[in-house]
XYZ file of C-alpha atoms in Angstrom:
571
model
C 9.025 -23.918 64.928
C 11.140 -22.313 62.002
C 14.748 -23.356 61.945
C 17.550 -21.380 62.447
C 19.870 -20.203 59.492
C 23.634 -19.790 59.272
C 25.178 -16.670 58.144
C 21.840 -15.909 56.991
C 18.087 -14.471 58.045
C 15.948 -15.528 60.279
C 12.796 -15.191 57.864
C 12.299 -17.371 54.910
C 13.659 -16.760 51.742
C 11.521 -14.888 49.353
C 13.200 -15.733 46.103
C 11.410 -13.101 43.851
C 13.283 -10.108 46.642
C 16.999 -12.115 46.236
C 19.873 -8.956 45.596
C 21.553 -10.998 43.087
C 24.239 -8.395 42.516
C 25.349 -8.440 46.608
C 25.312 -12.330 46.580
C 27.242 -12.639 42.953
C 29.461 -10.326 44.527
C 30.000 -11.922 48.006
C 30.765 -15.511 46.277
C 33.061 -14.006 43.820
C 35.318 -12.062 46.636
C 35.769 -15.397 48.889
C 36.169 -17.827 45.502
C 39.158 -14.534 44.977
C 40.679 -15.073 48.518
C 41.108 -18.646 48.401
C 42.527 -18.261 45.174
C 45.150 -15.731 46.485
C 45.611 -18.191 49.486
C 46.377 -20.709 47.453
C 48.960 -18.985 45.540
C 50.803 -18.332 48.476
C 50.413 -22.083 50.136
C 48.770 -20.383 52.925
C 47.087 -23.511 53.346
C 45.401 -23.005 56.662
C 44.201 -19.544 55.283
C 42.467 -21.586 52.709
C 40.652 -24.019 54.733
C 39.732 -21.480 56.884
C 38.038 -19.246 53.787
C 36.805 -22.720 52.433
C 34.958 -23.051 55.667
C 33.056 -19.570 55.332
C 32.325 -20.147 51.855
C 30.687 -23.513 52.760
C 28.353 -21.383 55.655
C 27.804 -18.601 53.165
C 24.069 -18.036 52.708
C 25.497 -16.168 49.681
C 26.949 -19.449 48.108
C 23.752 -21.422 48.669
C 21.608 -18.867 47.093
C 23.903 -18.832 44.068
C 24.365 -22.533 44.091
C 20.540 -23.036 44.289
C 20.110 -20.489 41.315
C 22.842 -22.173 39.556
C 21.602 -26.057 39.759
C 17.522 -25.003 39.173
C 17.594 -21.993 36.817
C 21.110 -22.069 35.107
C 21.807 -25.511 34.015
C 20.516 -28.013 31.580
C 19.165 -30.647 33.676
C 16.969 -28.024 35.987
C 13.896 -30.253 35.484
C 15.813 -33.313 36.040
C 14.634 -35.001 38.556
C 16.622 -37.700 41.045
C 15.736 -40.798 43.080
C 13.345 -39.045 44.960
C 11.157 -37.253 41.756
C 11.723 -33.946 43.305
C 12.074 -31.397 41.002
C 12.216 -27.380 42.312
C 10.708 -25.085 39.777
C 9.122 -22.504 41.832
C 10.568 -19.178 43.579
C 8.792 -20.374 46.177
C 10.101 -24.099 46.064
C 13.492 -22.630 45.838
C 13.343 -20.395 48.655
C 12.321 -23.310 51.060
C 15.327 -25.195 49.473
C 17.302 -22.645 50.844
C 16.296 -22.018 54.439
C 16.715 -26.131 54.362
C 20.297 -26.007 53.026
C 21.201 -23.437 55.953
C 19.761 -25.434 58.989
C 22.048 -27.477 61.378
C 21.140 -30.877 60.363
C 23.916 -33.963 59.590
C 23.220 -34.155 55.444
C 22.259 -38.002 53.948
C 23.099 -38.619 50.388
C 20.839 -40.198 48.166
C 22.017 -42.592 45.620
C 22.083 -41.171 42.335
C 19.377 -41.846 39.456
C 20.968 -43.887 36.331
C 19.737 -43.057 33.033
C 21.194 -43.463 29.860
C 21.757 -41.116 26.893
C 22.806 -41.939 22.986
C 26.730 -41.827 22.066
C 28.073 -41.919 18.519
C 28.120 -45.314 16.927
C 25.088 -46.461 18.740
C 26.578 -46.633 22.279
C 24.728 -45.480 25.370
C 26.235 -43.513 27.564
C 25.060 -44.025 31.502
C 24.430 -40.766 33.409
C 24.081 -40.862 37.533
C 21.773 -38.075 38.445
C 21.663 -36.869 42.158
C 19.014 -35.224 43.826
C 18.094 -31.747 43.507
C 19.627 -30.997 46.690
C 22.463 -32.922 46.472
C 23.299 -31.155 43.173
C 22.403 -27.985 45.193
C 25.192 -29.066 47.868
C 27.704 -30.051 45.319
C 27.496 -26.619 43.967
C 28.000 -25.222 46.961
C 30.963 -27.303 48.019
C 32.534 -27.119 44.116
C 32.424 -23.006 44.685
C 34.664 -23.826 47.887
C 37.158 -26.278 46.287
C 37.609 -25.326 43.154
C 39.570 -22.004 43.312
C 42.121 -23.815 45.370
C 42.647 -26.071 42.389
C 42.535 -23.340 40.016
C 45.322 -21.901 41.612
C 47.986 -24.636 41.209
C 46.347 -26.382 38.019
C 48.187 -27.126 34.851
C 48.481 -25.404 32.188
C 47.376 -27.863 29.439
C 43.901 -28.730 31.139
C 41.119 -27.340 29.241
C 37.922 -29.163 29.826
C 35.449 -28.322 33.011
C 37.220 -25.194 34.155
C 35.939 -21.573 34.039
C 36.792 -19.010 31.359
C 38.138 -22.248 29.177
C 36.628 -24.053 26.476
C 37.483 -26.647 23.500
C 38.263 -23.448 21.532
C 41.356 -22.464 23.518
C 42.576 -26.560 23.443
C 42.398 -26.233 19.781
C 43.744 -23.204 19.900
C 47.089 -24.518 21.677
C 47.050 -27.533 19.243
C 47.240 -25.087 16.539
C 50.515 -23.287 18.220
C 52.020 -26.580 18.653
C 51.097 -28.185 15.046
C 52.790 -25.450 13.006
C 54.657 -26.670 9.658
C 57.904 -25.289 10.870
C 57.685 -27.154 14.326
C 59.189 -30.355 15.285
C 56.788 -32.351 17.059
C 55.165 -34.417 14.221
C 53.974 -37.108 15.865
C 50.933 -37.408 17.665
C 49.617 -39.709 20.965
C 46.130 -39.605 20.548
C 45.098 -40.600 23.784
C 41.211 -41.535 25.257
C 40.956 -43.017 28.466
C 38.375 -45.831 28.827
C 35.586 -44.915 31.001
C 37.319 -42.243 33.234
C 34.119 -41.194 35.275
C 32.767 -44.671 35.864
C 36.295 -45.904 36.586
C 38.102 -43.664 39.196
C 39.609 -45.010 42.233
C 37.695 -43.231 44.585
C 40.486 -43.389 47.547
C 42.893 -41.734 45.028
C 40.609 -39.249 44.877
C 40.162 -38.741 48.283
C 43.912 -38.477 49.133
C 44.625 -36.049 46.410
C 41.634 -33.517 47.872
C 43.247 -33.722 50.714
C 42.055 -32.765 54.353
C 39.373 -30.053 53.398
C 35.810 -28.964 54.257
C 33.329 -31.091 52.830
C 35.642 -33.869 51.988
C 33.009 -36.327 53.780
C 30.227 -35.341 52.011
C 32.393 -36.023 48.607
C 33.254 -39.223 50.476
C 29.395 -40.303 50.381
C 28.929 -38.655 46.929
C 31.342 -41.113 45.609
C 29.633 -44.217 47.807
C 26.212 -43.266 47.701
C 25.643 -46.077 44.672
C 23.048 -45.758 42.183
C 19.371 -46.920 41.795
C 18.306 -48.606 38.387
C 14.959 -50.226 37.444
C 14.082 -49.725 41.230
C 17.305 -51.688 42.588
C 20.166 -50.170 44.282
C 23.414 -50.982 43.364
C 26.837 -50.372 44.827
C 29.575 -47.771 43.047
C 33.120 -49.300 44.165
C 34.673 -46.674 41.535
C 34.004 -43.638 40.069
C 32.415 -40.457 40.100
C 29.052 -40.422 38.408
C 28.343 -38.460 35.234
C 25.502 -35.934 35.938
C 26.746 -34.678 39.567
C 28.064 -30.808 39.525
C 30.951 -32.024 41.262
C 31.954 -34.823 39.055
C 34.261 -33.102 36.616
C 36.266 -31.172 39.076
C 36.635 -34.282 41.147
C 38.055 -35.982 37.554
C 40.369 -33.096 36.317
C 41.892 -33.474 40.434
C 42.403 -37.272 39.679
C 44.088 -36.796 36.309
C 46.333 -33.487 38.005
C 50.059 -34.123 37.425
C 50.392 -35.653 34.029
C 52.470 -32.417 32.666
C 54.926 -33.892 35.318
C 54.855 -37.082 35.074
C 55.819 -36.325 31.386
C 58.284 -33.921 31.761
C 56.488 -31.124 30.092
C 58.315 -27.586 30.770
C 57.554 -24.083 29.664
C 59.362 -20.473 29.136
C 58.100 -17.660 30.228
C 57.564 -14.914 27.781
C 55.826 -11.701 27.408
C 52.915 -13.231 25.442
C 52.510 -15.961 27.500
C 53.752 -19.735 28.218
C 55.784 -21.183 25.500
C 56.158 -24.920 25.420
C 60.047 -26.163 25.376
C 61.423 -29.732 25.287
C 60.627 -32.909 23.077
C 57.171 -32.768 24.497
C 53.843 -31.085 24.750
C 50.436 -31.997 25.960
C 46.746 -30.721 25.278
C 44.211 -31.859 27.775
C 40.127 -31.561 27.535
C 38.918 -33.842 30.899
C 39.905 -37.236 29.872
C 40.236 -36.697 26.169
C 43.961 -35.626 25.279
C 46.872 -35.660 22.808
C 50.712 -35.921 23.535
C 53.368 -34.513 21.019
C 56.627 -36.099 20.204
C 59.579 -35.433 17.801
C 59.904 -39.230 17.410
C 57.796 -42.227 17.279
C 60.290 -44.091 19.772
C 59.485 -40.961 22.201
C 55.671 -41.336 21.128
C 55.814 -45.286 22.316
C 57.923 -44.024 25.778
C 54.804 -41.607 26.270
C 52.433 -44.271 25.840
C 54.177 -46.279 28.572
C 54.586 -44.029 30.701
C 50.742 -42.790 30.557
C 49.500 -46.141 30.760
C 51.452 -46.784 34.505
C 50.329 -43.575 35.375
C 46.690 -43.654 34.505
C 46.283 -47.127 36.322
C 47.488 -45.812 39.529
C 44.331 -44.008 39.487
C 42.203 -46.987 38.514
C 41.973 -46.151 35.294
C 43.189 -47.712 31.467
C 43.542 -46.175 27.880
C 41.028 -47.052 25.653
C 42.621 -49.849 22.820
C 40.139 -48.395 20.585
C 40.799 -44.934 20.717
C 44.506 -44.184 21.523
C 46.974 -44.393 18.630
C 50.010 -43.576 17.741
C 50.062 -41.158 14.274
C 52.385 -38.638 12.271
C 50.716 -35.196 11.635
C 50.198 -35.857 7.880
C 47.707 -38.855 9.000
C 46.084 -36.373 10.767
C 43.961 -36.718 13.742
C 40.374 -35.720 15.362
C 40.246 -33.795 18.736
C 37.011 -32.453 20.306
C 35.286 -32.424 16.552
C 38.194 -31.157 14.657
C 40.550 -32.724 12.156
C 44.199 -31.771 12.650
C 46.273 -32.651 9.672
C 49.501 -31.267 7.825
C 49.046 -31.299 4.110
C 51.996 -30.716 1.238
C 51.740 -27.201 -0.377
C 52.765 -27.291 -3.503
C 50.786 -24.002 -5.203
C 52.325 -21.847 -2.453
C 55.884 -23.374 -2.855
C 55.896 -24.326 0.654
C 56.921 -27.599 1.989
C 53.783 -28.290 4.148
C 50.786 -26.599 5.455
C 48.770 -27.380 8.624
C 44.885 -27.292 8.571
C 42.408 -27.770 10.886
C 38.878 -28.037 10.184
C 35.381 -29.910 10.918
C 35.896 -34.141 11.227
C 33.822 -36.230 8.536
C 32.692 -37.815 11.922
C 31.011 -34.517 13.147
C 29.712 -33.457 9.884
C 27.948 -36.325 9.320
C 26.262 -36.634 12.787
C 25.059 -32.737 12.592
C 23.884 -34.058 9.078
C 21.918 -37.143 10.509
C 20.548 -34.845 13.346
C 19.201 -32.417 10.976
C 17.892 -34.810 8.822
C 16.055 -36.113 11.581
C 14.602 -32.689 12.029
C 13.501 -32.214 8.738
C 11.619 -35.581 9.163
C 10.011 -34.529 12.397
C 8.894 -31.230 10.707
C 7.393 -32.764 7.415
C 3.954 -31.270 7.028
C 4.611 -28.294 9.858
C 4.341 -24.456 8.812
C 7.452 -23.091 7.674
C 7.719 -20.740 10.666
C 7.995 -23.609 12.956
C 10.391 -25.397 11.044
C 12.654 -21.559 10.732
C 12.307 -21.590 15.050
C 13.560 -25.060 15.182
C 16.274 -24.909 12.819
C 17.955 -21.786 13.245
C 19.463 -22.597 16.934
C 20.927 -25.407 15.607
C 22.591 -24.164 12.220
C 23.878 -20.854 14.154
C 25.312 -23.085 17.313
C 27.162 -25.423 15.226
C 28.340 -22.993 12.513
C 29.548 -20.417 15.534
C 31.613 -23.660 17.087
C 33.458 -24.228 14.159
C 33.815 -20.706 13.010
C 37.066 -20.732 14.631
C 39.366 -22.873 11.989
C 39.155 -23.711 8.597
C 35.387 -23.797 7.802
C 34.220 -22.140 4.527
C 34.120 -25.382 1.938
C 32.153 -27.143 4.998
C 29.496 -24.528 5.322
C 29.061 -24.280 1.480
C 28.588 -27.826 1.393
C 25.888 -27.767 4.201
C 24.400 -24.932 2.985
C 23.829 -26.957 -0.687
C 22.761 -29.888 1.522
C 20.159 -27.769 3.643
C 19.047 -26.662 -0.152
C 17.701 -29.733 -0.991
C 16.416 -30.733 2.031
C 14.607 -27.574 1.440
C 13.473 -28.584 -2.028
C 12.046 -31.800 -0.497
C 9.910 -30.496 2.206
C 8.403 -27.832 -0.388
C 7.715 -30.538 -2.936
C 6.032 -32.639 -0.127
C 4.079 -29.843 0.894
C 2.773 -28.843 -2.684
C 3.208 -31.953 -4.843
C 0.722 -30.640 -7.575
C 2.092 -27.045 -7.820
C 4.219 -25.911 -10.131
C 8.196 -25.570 -9.701
C 7.880 -22.073 -10.183
C 5.093 -21.373 -8.148
C 7.009 -23.389 -5.010
C 9.946 -20.970 -5.667
C 8.307 -17.699 -5.250
C 6.209 -18.736 -2.430
C 9.037 -20.278 -0.238
C 12.272 -18.583 -1.914
C 13.692 -14.922 -2.166
C 15.617 -12.123 -0.829
C 14.531 -11.924 2.674
C 17.759 -11.251 4.398
C 17.712 -7.507 3.155
C 21.473 -7.436 4.305
C 22.636 -10.004 1.991
C 22.667 -10.122 -2.111
C 21.061 -13.507 -2.360
C 18.010 -14.493 -3.719
C 17.459 -18.375 -2.560
C 16.967 -17.505 1.242
C 14.205 -19.954 2.489
C 11.686 -18.801 4.620
C 8.257 -17.258 5.240
C 7.148 -14.161 3.215
C 4.284 -13.166 5.163
C 5.976 -13.232 8.238
C 9.385 -12.494 7.115
C 10.764 -15.224 8.805
C 14.015 -16.831 7.138
C 16.131 -19.733 7.924
C 19.898 -19.093 8.237
C 22.227 -20.223 6.307
C 26.304 -21.463 7.298
C 27.959 -19.479 5.170
C 26.903 -16.437 6.672
C 28.766 -17.236 10.010
C 31.921 -14.966 8.920
C 35.333 -16.820 10.093
C 37.103 -15.715 12.742
C 40.302 -17.006 14.944
C 39.751 -17.549 18.719
C 42.147 -15.545 21.210
C 43.561 -18.440 23.399
C 43.285 -17.991 27.061
C 46.568 -16.253 28.373
C 48.834 -18.686 30.218
C 47.235 -19.808 33.579
C 45.056 -16.980 33.790
C 41.992 -17.626 35.991
C 38.304 -15.772 36.566
C 39.627 -16.059 40.186
C 42.868 -14.005 39.975
C 41.677 -10.646 41.239
C 44.448 -8.928 38.885
C 42.809 -10.549 36.214
C 39.713 -8.756 36.229
C 39.705 -6.408 33.317
C 41.110 -8.911 31.061
C 38.273 -11.582 31.636
C 35.818 -9.194 31.624
C 37.115 -8.293 27.673
C 37.650 -11.484 27.213
C 33.684 -12.363 28.071
C 32.699 -9.848 25.689
C 33.699 -11.573 22.493
C 30.819 -14.336 23.378
C 28.845 -11.504 21.848
C 29.389 -13.288 18.109
C 26.974 -16.026 19.134
C 23.848 -14.326 19.525
C 21.515 -13.168 16.723
C 22.590 -9.739 14.952
C 19.507 -7.947 16.718
C 20.870 -9.463 20.205
C 24.002 -8.305 19.632
C 23.266 -4.722 18.995
C 21.212 -4.571 22.445
C 24.049 -6.261 24.657
C 26.521 -4.054 23.510
C 24.257 -1.013 24.492
C 24.248 -2.461 28.226
C 27.791 -3.048 27.908
C 27.304 -6.746 28.241
C 25.585 -6.767 31.688
C 22.383 -7.928 33.019
C 20.943 -5.040 34.415
C 19.330 -7.083 37.494
C 21.729 -9.319 38.910
C 24.659 -7.161 37.525
C 26.431 -10.221 35.654
C 27.549 -11.029 32.546
C 24.950 -12.324 30.205
C 27.126 -15.164 28.940
C 26.785 -17.555 31.564
C 24.413 -20.037 29.658
C 21.203 -18.863 31.014
C 18.837 -18.154 28.504
C 17.884 -14.736 27.532
C 14.970 -12.735 26.835
C 14.315 -9.270 25.368
C 12.790 -6.815 27.970
C 11.368 -3.085 27.687
C 13.105 -0.147 29.863
C 10.038 2.008 29.985
C 6.828 -0.684 29.818
C 4.808 -0.201 27.101
C 1.588 0.584 29.641
C 4.034 4.118 30.775
C 4.687 5.146 27.044
C 7.720 2.945 26.251
C 8.371 2.516 22.453
C 9.793 -0.973 20.165
C 13.172 0.378 19.316
C 16.483 -0.780 20.503
C 17.029 2.002 22.988
C 14.061 0.867 24.698
C 15.127 -3.016 24.852
C 17.475 -4.711 27.340
C 18.525 -8.350 27.483
C 17.814 -9.786 30.540
C 18.532 -13.661 32.581
C 15.294 -15.721 32.026
C 14.826 -15.661 36.102
C 16.586 -12.316 36.313
C 13.447 -10.856 33.873
C 11.018 -13.163 35.804
C 11.924 -11.333 38.984
C 12.132 -7.865 37.255
C 8.326 -8.636 36.128
C 7.119 -9.725 39.264
C 8.389 -6.585 41.312
C 6.585 -4.473 38.470
C 3.773 -6.288 39.199
C 3.955 -5.567 42.548
C 4.054 -2.104 41.808
C 0.957 -2.326 39.940
C -1.281 -4.033 42.147
C -2.708 -1.097 44.184
C -3.644 0.347 41.236
C -5.070 -2.884 39.905
C -7.305 -3.251 43.356
C -8.699 0.122 43.195
C -9.608 -0.267 39.868
C -11.599 -3.823 40.561
C -13.353 -1.999 43.604
C -14.097 0.901 41.631
C -15.710 -1.183 38.955
C -17.722 -3.135 41.309
């Protein structure tokens, strides 16, 4: 007997026929209503809308798509070994999540990923079902906190990024500023040690609280043995970053940080300023004595949450000594040449550069003996990705040094591949003016196909516009602002894809959502080639990978009657 569905249909979900425009619109409208009710502090209405979100069929669809298609860990299983990789499986999962039944949370699967300095970071991977449920609860809980969250918080929040945090630090560390002393702090094992009681108390009486409690208390499985979790929220869970932000909410209040409203946004006033990205944060002060007071305050404040400051990573420094934050080095230098007292420079940190070189060196080693086309295919995304991350600050000199280093790696590859060939022959074979837009005769690539390896210096340095004040994508009054802000992410695409996405106004034609939601993009013909469509920019469009699959399935179903007739005629 088919299970009864809540706020959905009594028919099994046909994943390939889902109307994603309608589903995304309903979820977005509900999030905006929760946000507005939280702004008005109408908590009864907030809870009522959160219950509606948890029962929403559209929210279930969007949550399953996010976990099984959009997230990087979509192919990762939990303790039950289940992966959802097919449209049929996703449809059955949606139907199962919409049935009336008490959910039993499964423990997380403990895995380890490498960290810097040879250490390992423990992750707890929930089952696919639990991750989908977490995504559904997160859509109900997140807008309420977005309405009241602190301005200085940037980590794991919609519409905010590392670059916004760095831009905020750039404003606070101007040479003419008074805040020269920095508390560079890091919380030791924040995700692993957050007190469950504090998190549950901070959340309050909200729908889905019992599920959150089960996720916190579920424990983890390592080497087929179950271990209890007395504290912490598993890294790898969809809702874990939100719970960590909730636990660390209130840092501005305890430090006495104040803001002054101006036309161009909120400005910090007072002797202290804070910038926080999840559990990594910096506090800027006007004197060392005040910085030491801040350290004492923070030690007591995090202890209430079951946390401690890392002794190895927490220190007090002057701005002239510099400090690293989110892969950047922020430091004040004396500027004698320009007859200024000081100049503040934000550039890639030495550790970040060395980590990138180590990764690229490992890639070159693994690609030894492979054709040059494979090298270009493998390394280009890594070169562009690293350059795009650091393009917003002082990085030109770093890009040039990395290009010189890459040229040496190219020479080693070519010499290893053709040890008996003369140098002139190797140069003519692998280097040339392959990028026609640049006057560079030393571009490495395959002259037969025209594929070439990108250079770091080709990435243009452009300042990142900091997000405005407490602006949130859930605020319906800022719809136009977020549409225009999202379009700036087009610079992270390849030049050919940039031209295509601008023609379609940066929106996926299938689901109606922005192209920049971390999903992979694929090129598609607006008019299929079998109907006379041409390979031209006017006939190309970019789609999310899974939107492309859905469109292809629909197109094939339309052509199926013709194929059946052809097979019958040929028989």
